[in-house]
PDB file of C-alpha atoms in Angstrom:
ATOM      1  CA  MET A 137      27.859   4.617 -28.808  1.00  0.00           C
ATOM      2  CA  ALA A 138      25.483   3.689 -26.057  1.00  0.00           C
ATOM      3  CA  THR A 139      24.431   6.353 -23.618  1.00  0.00           C
ATOM      4  CA  VAL A 140      22.675   6.514 -20.284  1.00  0.00           C
ATOM      5  CA  THR A 141      20.617   9.466 -19.065  1.00  0.00           C
ATOM      6  CA  ILE A 142      20.837  10.377 -15.390  1.00  0.00           C
ATOM      7  CA  ASP A 143      19.014  13.442 -14.071  1.00  0.00           C
ATOM      8  CA  GLU A 144      18.390  14.638 -17.628  1.00  0.00           C
ATOM      9  CA  LYS A 145      22.099  14.490 -18.512  1.00  0.00           C
ATOM     10  CA  GLU A 146      23.449  12.009 -21.077  1.00  0.00           C
ATOM     11  CA  TYR A 147      26.638  10.065 -20.484  1.00  0.00           C
ATOM     12  CA  GLU A 148      28.542   7.877 -22.936  1.00  0.00           C
ATOM     13  CA  ILE A 149      28.785   4.493 -21.263  1.00  0.00           C
ATOM     14  CA  ASP A 150      32.202   3.798 -22.775  1.00  0.00           C
ATOM     15  CA  ASP A 151      33.497   7.016 -21.189  1.00  0.00           C
ATOM     16  CA  LEU A 152      32.395   6.080 -17.658  1.00  0.00           C
ATOM     17  CA  SER A 153      34.938   4.962 -15.092  1.00  0.00           C
ATOM     18  CA  ASP A 154      34.986   1.306 -14.090  1.00  0.00           C
ATOM     19  CA  GLU A 155      33.407   2.265 -10.764  1.00  0.00           C
ATOM     20  CA  ALA A 156      30.612   4.183 -12.506  1.00  0.00           C
ATOM     21  CA  LYS A 157      30.008   1.219 -14.843  1.00  0.00           C
ATOM     22  CA  ALA A 158      29.806  -1.088 -11.821  1.00  0.00           C
ATOM     23  CA  GLN A 159      27.302   1.233 -10.129  1.00  0.00           C
ATOM     24  CA  LEU A 160      25.278   1.403 -13.343  1.00  0.00           C
ATOM     25  CA  GLY A 161      25.276  -2.388 -13.536  1.00  0.00           C
ATOM     26  CA  SER A 162      24.069  -2.594  -9.945  1.00  0.00           C
ATOM     27  CA  LEU A 163      21.363  -0.030 -10.655  1.00  0.00           C
ATOM     28  CA  ASN A 164      20.190  -1.988 -13.701  1.00  0.00           C
ATOM     29  CA  PHE A 165      20.160  -5.199 -11.657  1.00  0.00           C
ATOM     30  CA  ALA A 166      18.105  -3.543  -8.894  1.00  0.00           C
ATOM     31  CA  ASP A 167      15.628  -2.172 -11.445  1.00  0.00           C
ATOM     32  CA  ALA A 168      15.253  -5.602 -13.061  1.00  0.00           C
ATOM     33  CA  GLU A 169      14.727  -7.279  -9.683  1.00  0.00           C
ATOM     34  CA  LEU A 170      12.112  -4.693  -8.697  1.00  0.00           C
ATOM     35  CA  ALA A 171      10.257  -5.365 -11.951  1.00  0.00           C
ATOM     36  CA  ARG A 172      10.479  -9.135 -11.403  1.00  0.00           C
ATOM     37  CA  LEU A 173       9.291  -8.877  -7.812  1.00  0.00           C
ATOM     38  CA  THR A 174       6.426  -6.571  -8.788  1.00  0.00           C
ATOM     39  CA  ALA A 175       5.276  -9.168 -11.321  1.00  0.00           C
ATOM     40  CA  LEU A 176       5.636 -11.892  -8.683  1.00  0.00           C
ATOM     41  CA  VAL A 177       3.532  -9.917  -6.204  1.00  0.00           C
ATOM     42  CA  ALA A 178       0.825  -9.485  -8.858  1.00  0.00           C
ATOM     43  CA  ALA A 179       0.866 -13.223  -9.601  1.00  0.00           C
ATOM     44  CA  MET A 180       0.682 -14.120  -5.909  1.00  0.00           C
ATOM     45  CA  GLN A 181      -2.185 -11.679  -5.341  1.00  0.00           C
ATOM     46  CA  THR A 182      -4.083 -13.302  -8.203  1.00  0.00           C
ATOM     47  CA  ALA A 183      -3.395 -16.752  -6.758  1.00  0.00           C
ATOM     48  CA  ARG A 184      -4.490 -15.611  -3.300  1.00  0.00           C
ATOM     49  CA  ASN A 185      -7.747 -14.216  -4.650  1.00  0.00           C
ATOM     50  CA  THR A 186      -8.411 -17.497  -6.470  1.00  0.00           C
ATOM     51  CA  TYR A 187      -7.698 -19.550  -3.338  1.00  0.00           C
ATOM     52  CA  ALA A 188      -9.956 -17.295  -1.267  1.00  0.00           C
ATOM     53  CA  ALA A 189     -12.789 -17.686  -3.785  1.00  0.00           C
ATOM     54  CA  ALA A 190     -12.311 -21.472  -3.810  1.00  0.00           C
ATOM     55  CA  LEU A 191     -12.362 -21.569  -0.009  1.00  0.00           C
ATOM     56  CA  LYS A 192     -15.589 -19.578   0.098  1.00  0.00           C
ATOM     57  CA  GLU A 193     -17.109 -21.988  -2.401  1.00  0.00           C
ATOM     58  CA  VAL A 194     -16.078 -24.995  -0.272  1.00  0.00           C
ATOM     59  CA  LEU A 195     -17.532 -23.310   2.795  1.00  0.00           C
ATOM     60  CA  GLY A 196     -20.768 -22.577   0.949  1.00  0.00           C
ATOM     61  CA  GLU A 197     -20.444 -18.816   1.105  1.00  0.00           C
ATOM     62  CA  PRO A 198     -21.633 -16.746  -1.842  1.00  0.00           C
ATOM     63  CA  GLU A 199     -18.924 -14.975  -3.868  1.00  0.00           C
ATOM     64  CA  GLU A 200     -18.722 -11.201  -3.623  1.00  0.00           C
ATOM     65  CA  GLU A 201     -19.106  -9.326  -6.880  1.00  0.00           C
TER      66      GLU A 201
END
């Protein structure tokens, strides 16, 4: 059986109430979205840095090391 650990206590997922299962599903969704958004922020920061470097090159400014 699948289990979930919350505050160092294991629970059998099949034994959870429907409400607890719904809350667990929402928690898993929120965790997945946070991970996705963190990856998106990293990608956008990389893109921003690349655009800034390209702008400096167009303006004739030396790149910082």
